[in-house]
Short mmCIF file of C-alpha atoms (C1' of nucleotides) in Angstrom, two decimals:
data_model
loop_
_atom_site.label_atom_id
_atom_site.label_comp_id
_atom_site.label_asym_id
_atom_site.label_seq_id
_atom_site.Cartn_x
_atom_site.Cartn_y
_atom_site.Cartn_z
CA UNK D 1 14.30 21.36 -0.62
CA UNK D 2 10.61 22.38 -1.97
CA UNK D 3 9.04 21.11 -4.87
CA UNK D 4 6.74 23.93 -5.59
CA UNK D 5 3.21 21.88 -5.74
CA UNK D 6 2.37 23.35 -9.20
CA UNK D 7 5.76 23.37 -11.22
CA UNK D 8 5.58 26.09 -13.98
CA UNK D 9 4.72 24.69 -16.75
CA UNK D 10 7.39 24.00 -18.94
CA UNK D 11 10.34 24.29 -16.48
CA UNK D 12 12.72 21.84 -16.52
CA UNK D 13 10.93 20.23 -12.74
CA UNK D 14 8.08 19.93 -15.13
CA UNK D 15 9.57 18.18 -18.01
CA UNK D 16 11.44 15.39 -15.30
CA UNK D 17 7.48 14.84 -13.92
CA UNK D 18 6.44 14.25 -17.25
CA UNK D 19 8.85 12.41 -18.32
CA UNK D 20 8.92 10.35 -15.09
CA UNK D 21 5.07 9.73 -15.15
CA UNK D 22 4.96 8.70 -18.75
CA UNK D 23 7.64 6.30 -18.08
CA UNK D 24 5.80 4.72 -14.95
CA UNK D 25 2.75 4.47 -17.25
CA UNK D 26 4.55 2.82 -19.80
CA UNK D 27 6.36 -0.07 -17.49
CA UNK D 28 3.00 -0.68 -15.41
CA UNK D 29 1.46 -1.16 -18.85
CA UNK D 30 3.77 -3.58 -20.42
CA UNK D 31 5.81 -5.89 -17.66
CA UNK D 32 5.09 -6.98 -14.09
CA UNK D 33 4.71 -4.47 -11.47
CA UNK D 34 6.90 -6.90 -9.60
CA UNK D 35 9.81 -5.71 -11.98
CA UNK D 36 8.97 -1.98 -11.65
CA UNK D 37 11.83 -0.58 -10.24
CA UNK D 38 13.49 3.06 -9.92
CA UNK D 39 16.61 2.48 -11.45
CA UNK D 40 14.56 1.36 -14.69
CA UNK D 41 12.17 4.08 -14.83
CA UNK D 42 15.09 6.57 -14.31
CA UNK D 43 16.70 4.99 -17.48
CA UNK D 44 13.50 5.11 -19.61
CA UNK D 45 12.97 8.54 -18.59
CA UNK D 46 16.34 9.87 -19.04
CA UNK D 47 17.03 11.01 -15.92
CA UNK D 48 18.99 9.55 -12.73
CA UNK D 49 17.64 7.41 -10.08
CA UNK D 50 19.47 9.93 -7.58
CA UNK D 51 16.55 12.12 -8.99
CA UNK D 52 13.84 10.29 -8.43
CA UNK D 53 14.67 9.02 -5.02
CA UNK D 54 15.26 12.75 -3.99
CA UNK D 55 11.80 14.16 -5.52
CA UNK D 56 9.42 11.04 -4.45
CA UNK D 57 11.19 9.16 -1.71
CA UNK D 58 10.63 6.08 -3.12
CA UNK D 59 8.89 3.70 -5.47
CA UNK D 60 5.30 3.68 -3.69
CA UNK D 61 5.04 7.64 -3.04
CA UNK D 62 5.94 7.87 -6.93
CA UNK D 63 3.76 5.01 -7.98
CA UNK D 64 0.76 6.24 -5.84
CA UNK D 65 1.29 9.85 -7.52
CA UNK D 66 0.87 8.44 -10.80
CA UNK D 67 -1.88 7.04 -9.45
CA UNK D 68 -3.84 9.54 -8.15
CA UNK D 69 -3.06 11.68 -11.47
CA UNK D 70 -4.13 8.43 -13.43
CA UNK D 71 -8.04 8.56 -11.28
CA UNK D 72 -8.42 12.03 -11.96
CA UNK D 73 -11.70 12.46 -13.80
CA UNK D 74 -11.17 14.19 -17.19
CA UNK D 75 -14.09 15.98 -16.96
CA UNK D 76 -18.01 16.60 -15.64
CA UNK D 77 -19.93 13.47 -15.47
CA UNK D 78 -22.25 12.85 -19.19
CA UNK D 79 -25.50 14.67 -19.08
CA UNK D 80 -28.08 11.43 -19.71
CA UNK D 81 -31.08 12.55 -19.10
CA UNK D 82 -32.15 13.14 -14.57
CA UNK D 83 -29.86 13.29 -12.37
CA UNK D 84 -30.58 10.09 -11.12
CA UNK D 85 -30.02 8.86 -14.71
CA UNK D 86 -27.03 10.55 -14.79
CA UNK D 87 -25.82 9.07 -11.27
CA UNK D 88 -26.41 5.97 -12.12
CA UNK D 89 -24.30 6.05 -15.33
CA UNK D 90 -21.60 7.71 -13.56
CA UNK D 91 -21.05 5.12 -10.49
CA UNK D 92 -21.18 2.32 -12.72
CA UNK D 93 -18.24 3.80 -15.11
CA UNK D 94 -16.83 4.76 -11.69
CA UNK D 95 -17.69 1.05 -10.27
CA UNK D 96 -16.20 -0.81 -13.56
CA UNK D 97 -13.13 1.02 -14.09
CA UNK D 98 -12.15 0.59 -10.17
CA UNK D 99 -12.62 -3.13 -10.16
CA UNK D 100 -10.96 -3.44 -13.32
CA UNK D 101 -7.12 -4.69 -12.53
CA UNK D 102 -5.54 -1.48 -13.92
CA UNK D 103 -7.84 0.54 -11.81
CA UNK D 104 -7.13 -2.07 -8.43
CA UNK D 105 -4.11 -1.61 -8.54
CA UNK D 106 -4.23 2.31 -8.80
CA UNK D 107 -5.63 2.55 -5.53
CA UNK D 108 -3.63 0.03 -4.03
CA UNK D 109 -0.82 2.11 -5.04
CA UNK D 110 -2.36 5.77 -3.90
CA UNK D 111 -3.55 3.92 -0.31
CA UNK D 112 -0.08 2.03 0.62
CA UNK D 113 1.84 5.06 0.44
CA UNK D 114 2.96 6.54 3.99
CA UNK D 115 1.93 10.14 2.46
CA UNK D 116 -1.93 10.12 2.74
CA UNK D 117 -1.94 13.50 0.30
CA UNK D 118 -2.89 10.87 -2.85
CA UNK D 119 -5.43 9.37 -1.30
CA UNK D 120 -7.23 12.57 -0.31
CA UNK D 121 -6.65 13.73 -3.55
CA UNK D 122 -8.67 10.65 -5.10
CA UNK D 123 -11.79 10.84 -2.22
CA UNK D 124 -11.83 14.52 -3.14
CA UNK D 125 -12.06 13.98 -7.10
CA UNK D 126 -15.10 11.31 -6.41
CA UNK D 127 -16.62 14.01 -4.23
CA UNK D 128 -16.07 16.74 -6.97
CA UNK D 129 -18.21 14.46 -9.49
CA UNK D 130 -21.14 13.67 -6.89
CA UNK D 131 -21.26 17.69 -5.75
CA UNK D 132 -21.74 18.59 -9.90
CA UNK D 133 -24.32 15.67 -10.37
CA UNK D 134 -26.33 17.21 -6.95
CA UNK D 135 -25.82 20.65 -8.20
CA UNK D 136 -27.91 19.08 -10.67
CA UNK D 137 -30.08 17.61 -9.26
CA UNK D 138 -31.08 20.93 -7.54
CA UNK D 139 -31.23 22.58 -10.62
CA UNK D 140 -33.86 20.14 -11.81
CA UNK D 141 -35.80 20.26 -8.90
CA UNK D 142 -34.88 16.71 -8.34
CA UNK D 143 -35.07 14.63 -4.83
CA UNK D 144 -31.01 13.49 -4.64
CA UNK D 145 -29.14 12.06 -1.71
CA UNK D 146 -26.56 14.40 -0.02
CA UNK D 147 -22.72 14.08 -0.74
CA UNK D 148 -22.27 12.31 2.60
CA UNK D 149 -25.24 9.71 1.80
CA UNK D 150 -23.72 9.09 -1.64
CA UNK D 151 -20.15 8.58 -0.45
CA UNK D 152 -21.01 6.49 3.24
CA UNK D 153 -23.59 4.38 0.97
CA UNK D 154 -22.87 4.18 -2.54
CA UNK D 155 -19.51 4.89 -2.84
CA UNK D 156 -17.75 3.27 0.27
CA UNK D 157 -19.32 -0.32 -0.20
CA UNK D 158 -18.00 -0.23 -4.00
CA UNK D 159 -14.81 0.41 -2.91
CA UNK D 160 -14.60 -2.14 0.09
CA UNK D 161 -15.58 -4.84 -2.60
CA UNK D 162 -12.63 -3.33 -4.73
CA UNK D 163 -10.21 -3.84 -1.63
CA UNK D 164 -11.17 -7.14 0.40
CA UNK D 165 -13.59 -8.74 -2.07
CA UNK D 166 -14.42 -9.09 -5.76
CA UNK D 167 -15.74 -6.57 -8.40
CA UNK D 168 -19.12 -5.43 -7.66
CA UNK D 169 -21.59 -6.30 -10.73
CA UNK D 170 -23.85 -3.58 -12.62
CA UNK D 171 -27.43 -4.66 -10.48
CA UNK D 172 -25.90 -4.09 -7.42
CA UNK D 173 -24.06 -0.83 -8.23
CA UNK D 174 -28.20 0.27 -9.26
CA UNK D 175 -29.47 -1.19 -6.06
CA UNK D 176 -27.15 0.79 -4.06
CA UNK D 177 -28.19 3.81 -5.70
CA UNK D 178 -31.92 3.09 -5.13
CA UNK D 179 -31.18 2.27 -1.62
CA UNK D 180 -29.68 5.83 -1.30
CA UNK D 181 -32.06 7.90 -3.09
CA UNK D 182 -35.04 9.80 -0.31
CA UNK D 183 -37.85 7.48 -0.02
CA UNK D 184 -40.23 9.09 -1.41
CA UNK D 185 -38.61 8.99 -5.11
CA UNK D 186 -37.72 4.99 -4.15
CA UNK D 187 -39.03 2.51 -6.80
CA UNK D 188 -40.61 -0.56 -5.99
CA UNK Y 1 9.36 -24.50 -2.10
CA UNK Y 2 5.56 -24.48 -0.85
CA UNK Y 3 5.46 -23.57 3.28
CA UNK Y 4 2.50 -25.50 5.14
CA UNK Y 5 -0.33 -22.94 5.53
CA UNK Y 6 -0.29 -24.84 8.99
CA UNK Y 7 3.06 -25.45 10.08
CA UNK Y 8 2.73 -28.19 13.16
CA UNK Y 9 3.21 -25.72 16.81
CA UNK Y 10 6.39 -26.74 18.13
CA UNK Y 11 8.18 -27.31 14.62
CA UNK Y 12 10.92 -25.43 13.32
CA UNK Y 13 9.08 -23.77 11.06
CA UNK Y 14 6.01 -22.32 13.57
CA UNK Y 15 9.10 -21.53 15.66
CA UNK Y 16 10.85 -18.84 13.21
CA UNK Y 17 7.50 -17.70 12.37
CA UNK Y 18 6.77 -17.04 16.13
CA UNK Y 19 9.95 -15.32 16.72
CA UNK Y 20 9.99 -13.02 13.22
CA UNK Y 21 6.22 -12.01 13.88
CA UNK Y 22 7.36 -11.32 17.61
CA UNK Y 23 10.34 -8.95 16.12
CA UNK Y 24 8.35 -6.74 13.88
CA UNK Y 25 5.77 -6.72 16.81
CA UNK Y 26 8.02 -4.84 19.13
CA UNK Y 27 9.85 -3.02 16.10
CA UNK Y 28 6.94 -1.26 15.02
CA UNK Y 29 5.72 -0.25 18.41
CA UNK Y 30 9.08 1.65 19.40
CA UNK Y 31 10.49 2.68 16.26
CA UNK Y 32 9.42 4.34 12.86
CA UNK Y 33 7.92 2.15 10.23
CA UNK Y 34 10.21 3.60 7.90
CA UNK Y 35 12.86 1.82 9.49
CA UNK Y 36 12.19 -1.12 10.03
CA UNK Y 37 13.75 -3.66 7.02
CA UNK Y 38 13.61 -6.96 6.62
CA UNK Y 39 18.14 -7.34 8.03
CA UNK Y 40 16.87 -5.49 11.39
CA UNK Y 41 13.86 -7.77 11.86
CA UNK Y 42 16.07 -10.64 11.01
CA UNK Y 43 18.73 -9.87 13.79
CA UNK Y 44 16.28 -9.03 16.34
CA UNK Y 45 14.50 -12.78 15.66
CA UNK Y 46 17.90 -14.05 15.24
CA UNK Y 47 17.61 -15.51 11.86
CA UNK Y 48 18.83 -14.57 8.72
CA UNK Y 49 17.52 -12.42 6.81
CA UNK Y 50 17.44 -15.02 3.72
CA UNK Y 51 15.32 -16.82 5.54
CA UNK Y 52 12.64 -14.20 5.40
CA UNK Y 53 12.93 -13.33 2.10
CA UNK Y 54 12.54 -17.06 1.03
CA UNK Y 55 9.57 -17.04 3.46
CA UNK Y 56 7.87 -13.96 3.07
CA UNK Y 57 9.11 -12.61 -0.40
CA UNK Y 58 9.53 -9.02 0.37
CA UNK Y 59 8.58 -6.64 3.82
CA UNK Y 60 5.15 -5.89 2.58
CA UNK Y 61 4.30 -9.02 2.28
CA UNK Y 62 5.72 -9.87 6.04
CA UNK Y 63 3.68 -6.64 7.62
CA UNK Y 64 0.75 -8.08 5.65
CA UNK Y 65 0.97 -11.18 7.43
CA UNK Y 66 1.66 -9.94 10.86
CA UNK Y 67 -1.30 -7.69 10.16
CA UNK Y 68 -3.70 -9.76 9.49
CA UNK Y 69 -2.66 -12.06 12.61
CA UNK Y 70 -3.01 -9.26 14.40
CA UNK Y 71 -6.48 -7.88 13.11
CA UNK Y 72 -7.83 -11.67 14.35
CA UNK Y 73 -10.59 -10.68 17.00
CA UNK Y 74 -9.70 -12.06 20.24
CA UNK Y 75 -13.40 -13.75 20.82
CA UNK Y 76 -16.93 -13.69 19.85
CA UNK Y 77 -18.10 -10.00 20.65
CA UNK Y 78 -18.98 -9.43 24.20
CA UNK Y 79 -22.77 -9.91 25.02
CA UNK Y 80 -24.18 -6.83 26.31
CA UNK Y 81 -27.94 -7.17 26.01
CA UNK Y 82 -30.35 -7.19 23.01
CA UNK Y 83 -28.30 -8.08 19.70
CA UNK Y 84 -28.41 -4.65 18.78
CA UNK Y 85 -27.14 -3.69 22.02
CA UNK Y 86 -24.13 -6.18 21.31
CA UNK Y 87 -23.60 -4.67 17.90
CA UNK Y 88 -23.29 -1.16 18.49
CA UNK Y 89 -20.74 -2.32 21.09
CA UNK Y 90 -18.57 -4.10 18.64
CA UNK Y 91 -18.87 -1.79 15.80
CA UNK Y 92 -17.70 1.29 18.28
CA UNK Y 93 -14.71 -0.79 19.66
CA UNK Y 94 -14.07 -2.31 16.00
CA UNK Y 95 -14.56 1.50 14.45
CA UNK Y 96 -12.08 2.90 17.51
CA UNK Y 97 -9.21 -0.10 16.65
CA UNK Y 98 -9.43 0.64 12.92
CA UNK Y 99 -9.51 4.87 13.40
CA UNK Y 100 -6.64 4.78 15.97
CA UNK Y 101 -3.02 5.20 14.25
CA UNK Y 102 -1.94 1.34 15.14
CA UNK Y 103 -5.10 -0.02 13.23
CA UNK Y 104 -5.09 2.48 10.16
CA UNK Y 105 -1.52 1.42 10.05
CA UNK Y 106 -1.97 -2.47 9.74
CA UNK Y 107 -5.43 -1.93 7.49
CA UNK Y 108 -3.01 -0.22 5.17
CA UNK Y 109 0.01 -2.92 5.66
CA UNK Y 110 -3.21 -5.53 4.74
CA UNK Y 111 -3.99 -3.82 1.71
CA UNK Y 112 -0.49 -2.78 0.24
CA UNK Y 113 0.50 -6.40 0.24
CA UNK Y 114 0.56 -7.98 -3.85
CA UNK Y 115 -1.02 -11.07 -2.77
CA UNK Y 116 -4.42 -10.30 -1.50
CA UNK Y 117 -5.13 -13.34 0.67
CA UNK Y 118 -4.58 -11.79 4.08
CA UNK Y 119 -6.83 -8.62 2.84
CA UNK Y 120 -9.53 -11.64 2.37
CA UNK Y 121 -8.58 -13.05 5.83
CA UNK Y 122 -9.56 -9.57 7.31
CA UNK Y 123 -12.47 -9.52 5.96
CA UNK Y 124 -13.55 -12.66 7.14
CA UNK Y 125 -12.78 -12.24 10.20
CA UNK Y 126 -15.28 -8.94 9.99
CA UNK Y 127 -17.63 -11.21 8.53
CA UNK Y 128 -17.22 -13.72 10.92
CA UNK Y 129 -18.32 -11.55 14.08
CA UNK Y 130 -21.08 -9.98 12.44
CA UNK Y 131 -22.50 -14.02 11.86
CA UNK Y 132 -22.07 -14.26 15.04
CA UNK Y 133 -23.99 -11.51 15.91
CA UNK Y 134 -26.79 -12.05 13.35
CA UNK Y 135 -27.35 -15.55 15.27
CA UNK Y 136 -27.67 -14.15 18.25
CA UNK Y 137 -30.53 -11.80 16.83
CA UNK Y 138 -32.00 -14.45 15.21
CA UNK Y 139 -32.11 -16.72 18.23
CA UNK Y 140 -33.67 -14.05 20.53
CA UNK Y 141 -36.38 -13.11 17.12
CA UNK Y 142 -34.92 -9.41 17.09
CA UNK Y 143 -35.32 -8.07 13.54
CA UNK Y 144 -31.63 -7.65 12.08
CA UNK Y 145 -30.11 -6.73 9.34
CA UNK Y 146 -28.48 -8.73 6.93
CA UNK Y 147 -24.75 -9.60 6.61
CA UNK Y 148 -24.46 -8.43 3.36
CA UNK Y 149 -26.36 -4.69 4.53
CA UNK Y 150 -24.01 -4.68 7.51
CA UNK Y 151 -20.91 -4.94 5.14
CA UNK Y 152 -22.51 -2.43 2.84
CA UNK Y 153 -24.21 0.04 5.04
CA UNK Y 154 -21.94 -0.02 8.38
CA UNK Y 155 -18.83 -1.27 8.41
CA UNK Y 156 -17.75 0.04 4.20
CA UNK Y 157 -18.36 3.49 4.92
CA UNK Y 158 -16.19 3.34 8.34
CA UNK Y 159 -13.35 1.72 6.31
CA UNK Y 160 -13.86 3.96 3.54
CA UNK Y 161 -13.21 7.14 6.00
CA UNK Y 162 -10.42 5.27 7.93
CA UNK Y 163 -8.67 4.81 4.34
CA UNK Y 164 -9.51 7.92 2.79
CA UNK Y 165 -10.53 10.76 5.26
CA UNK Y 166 -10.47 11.05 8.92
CA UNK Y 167 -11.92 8.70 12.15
CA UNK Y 168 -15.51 7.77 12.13
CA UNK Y 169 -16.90 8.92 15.85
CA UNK Y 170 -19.36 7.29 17.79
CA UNK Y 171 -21.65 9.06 16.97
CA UNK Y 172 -21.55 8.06 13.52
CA UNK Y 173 -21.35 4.91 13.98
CA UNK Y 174 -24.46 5.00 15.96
CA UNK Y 175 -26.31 6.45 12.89
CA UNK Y 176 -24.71 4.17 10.84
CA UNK Y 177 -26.13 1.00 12.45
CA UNK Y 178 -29.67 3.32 12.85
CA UNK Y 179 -30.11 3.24 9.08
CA UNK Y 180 -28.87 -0.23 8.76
CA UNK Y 181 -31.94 -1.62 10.95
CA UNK Y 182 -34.88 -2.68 9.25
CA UNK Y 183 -37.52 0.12 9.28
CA UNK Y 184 -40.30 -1.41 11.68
CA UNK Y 185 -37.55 -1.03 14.41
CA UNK Y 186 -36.10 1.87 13.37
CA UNK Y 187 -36.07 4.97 16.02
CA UNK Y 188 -37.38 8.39 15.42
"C1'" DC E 1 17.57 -45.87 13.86
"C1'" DC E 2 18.08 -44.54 9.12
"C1'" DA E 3 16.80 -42.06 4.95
"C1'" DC E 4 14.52 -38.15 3.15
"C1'" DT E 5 13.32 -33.43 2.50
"C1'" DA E 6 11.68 -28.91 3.79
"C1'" DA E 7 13.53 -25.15 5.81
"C1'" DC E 8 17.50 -22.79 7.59
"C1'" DG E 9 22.35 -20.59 7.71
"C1'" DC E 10 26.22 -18.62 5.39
"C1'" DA E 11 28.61 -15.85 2.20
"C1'" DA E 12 29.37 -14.03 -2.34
"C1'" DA E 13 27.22 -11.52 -6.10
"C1'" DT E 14 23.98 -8.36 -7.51
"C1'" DT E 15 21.00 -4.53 -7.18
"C1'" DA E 16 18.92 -0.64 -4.98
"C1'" DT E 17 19.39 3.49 -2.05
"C1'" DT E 18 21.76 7.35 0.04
"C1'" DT E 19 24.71 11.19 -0.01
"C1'" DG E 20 28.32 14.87 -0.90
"C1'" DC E 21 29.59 17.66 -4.35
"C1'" DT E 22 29.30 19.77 -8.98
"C1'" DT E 23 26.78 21.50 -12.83
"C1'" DT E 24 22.78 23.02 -15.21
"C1'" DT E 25 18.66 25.77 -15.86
"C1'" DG E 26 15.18 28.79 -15.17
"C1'" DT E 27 13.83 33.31 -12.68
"C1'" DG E 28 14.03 38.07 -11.20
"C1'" DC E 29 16.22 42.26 -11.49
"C1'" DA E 30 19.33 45.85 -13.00
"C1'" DT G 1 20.46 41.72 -22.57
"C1'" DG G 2 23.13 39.87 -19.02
"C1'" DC G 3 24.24 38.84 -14.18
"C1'" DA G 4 23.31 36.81 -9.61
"C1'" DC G 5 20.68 33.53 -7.22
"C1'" DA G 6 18.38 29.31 -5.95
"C1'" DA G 7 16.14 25.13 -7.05
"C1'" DA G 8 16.68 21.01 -9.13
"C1'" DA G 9 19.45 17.74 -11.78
"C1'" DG G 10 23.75 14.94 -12.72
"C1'" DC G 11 27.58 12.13 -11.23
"C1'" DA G 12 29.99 8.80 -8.56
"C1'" DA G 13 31.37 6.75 -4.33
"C1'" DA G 14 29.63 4.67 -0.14
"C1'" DT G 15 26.21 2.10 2.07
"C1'" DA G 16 22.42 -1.03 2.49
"C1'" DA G 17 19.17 -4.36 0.85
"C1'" DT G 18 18.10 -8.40 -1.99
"C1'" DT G 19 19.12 -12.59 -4.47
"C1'" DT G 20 21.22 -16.95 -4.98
"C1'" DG G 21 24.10 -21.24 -4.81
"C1'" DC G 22 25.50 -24.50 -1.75
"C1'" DG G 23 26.22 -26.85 2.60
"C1'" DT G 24 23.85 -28.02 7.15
"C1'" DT G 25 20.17 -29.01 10.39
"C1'" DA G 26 16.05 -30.85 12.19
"C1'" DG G 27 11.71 -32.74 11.87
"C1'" DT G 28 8.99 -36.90 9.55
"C1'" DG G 29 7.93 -41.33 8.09
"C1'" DG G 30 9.34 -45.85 7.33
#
DNA sequence: CCACTAACGCAAATTATTTGCTTTTGTGCA
DNA sequence: TGCACAAAAGCAAATAATTTGCGTTAGTGG
């Protein structure tokens, strides 16, 4: 019983996640998620279904894990220019590649599983980016919105449009960020 | 091949639909989602379980659709007094059905579904209500916010923290709707 | 009342999932 | 180094879910 959350690296628990995530990857990149099943991974990995079903439970708590791995951020969001600058450049990377189909589906994955670990893992990597752009923003001496105001405002309608609607567009990803910042920096 | 998207009441058809919706009704209430399949619902509707497959495709699909029925607001939200009056009454009760286990259950079952058309169908039933709403305001000249800033601005960040985080309190709602008013009525 | 067809039931074939037991592999300690 | 231990993997049999071909039923329209 127990998978230790962070396998040694190396061990052999590690190699089967690798090998199991790659695998994933590779079938949700070239056939129909429809035809994504555990027995198949298991072969392409080299290792047995009996595995897989004992580590992950089943197909959606493995899918959404490769999910949530996939939406990590690889790393600080670009220095532009202001913060605001910078904000703006971030969300809409953040906006496009969550309404893309790839990324649609990633969340569909983490959200449908009956473990809601994934999806707090995903809120809290979006909420990692915004606290480094405020941090900042403080360190400019800039007027930001808080964490809260960015994720109840910018964040949360972006990915309600993901879920029930259509993609949301580059002007309105800006127009939510204007309607965010403090007044007194507000544009026109 | 190709079900009606309106079977005719009283048909065969609207009849097995009753009965299967009925069955994963009362299986979800007294037993663990986990294990409830697609043979169990079938015997408890008394149909085979072929027939649901051919129907419905696969259980996520099924739970979708019994979802979304579900989710289907009873009425037009209750008149209280002013319009905002009436919609800080809905959004609290529609904020408490979608926080409480049963509703973060069947948002999820909406969303995990391939086919997104009952996700849409949630939506505009949301949508619908807040119309509803907005006409009343507009009828009794109350300044009100827009559809699309209620979607944005109220109820995306109280789905956002029902999918991702923890229940949105009345409280927060409250503020939520505050900032959604158009400034000259906005409180202190 | 008859012909037509969409939807259902049944049962066999396939495929996925679970489970008991064995074997492997990495770890800690002498 | 080498031995003992435990966690995780493999294997295969048993169970359960899904798919599918074919016959039957029940609404619908003429």
């Amino acid at each position: 019983m127990g998978y230790r959350e962070n396998p040694r690296p190396g061990g052999r628990s590690a190699r089967v996640q690798a090998a199991v995530h790659q695998s994933v990857r590779d079938m949700l990149s070239t056939m129909d998620r429809a035809d994504v099943t555990i027995p198949l991974i298991a072969q392409r990995a080299n290792v047995t279904p009996s595995t897989i079903y004992r580590r992950w439970g089943d197909l959606q708590e493995l899918l959404a894990d490769v999910a949530a791995s996939r939406l990590q951020p690889d790393g600080a969001p670009p220095k532009i220019g202001s913060a605001r600058d910078d904000l703006e450049a971030w969300v809409e990377q953040y906006a496009d590649e969550m309404a893309s189909g790839v990324g649609r589906e990633m969340i569909r994955d983490v959200l449908s599983a009956a473990d809601a670990t994934n999806a707090e893992r995903c809120s809290g990597y979006t909420q990692h980016q915004l606290c480094v752009l405020i941090a900042r923003a403080k360190e400019y001496g800039e007027a930001f919105p808080t964490l809260v105001e960015l994720m109840d405002h910018v964040i949360s309608p972006i990915m309600y449009r993901v879920l029930f609607d259509q993609a949301p567009g580059t002007d309105y990803v800006r127009e939510l960020i204007a309607r965010a910042m403090p007044r007194d920096t507000s544009r026109t």
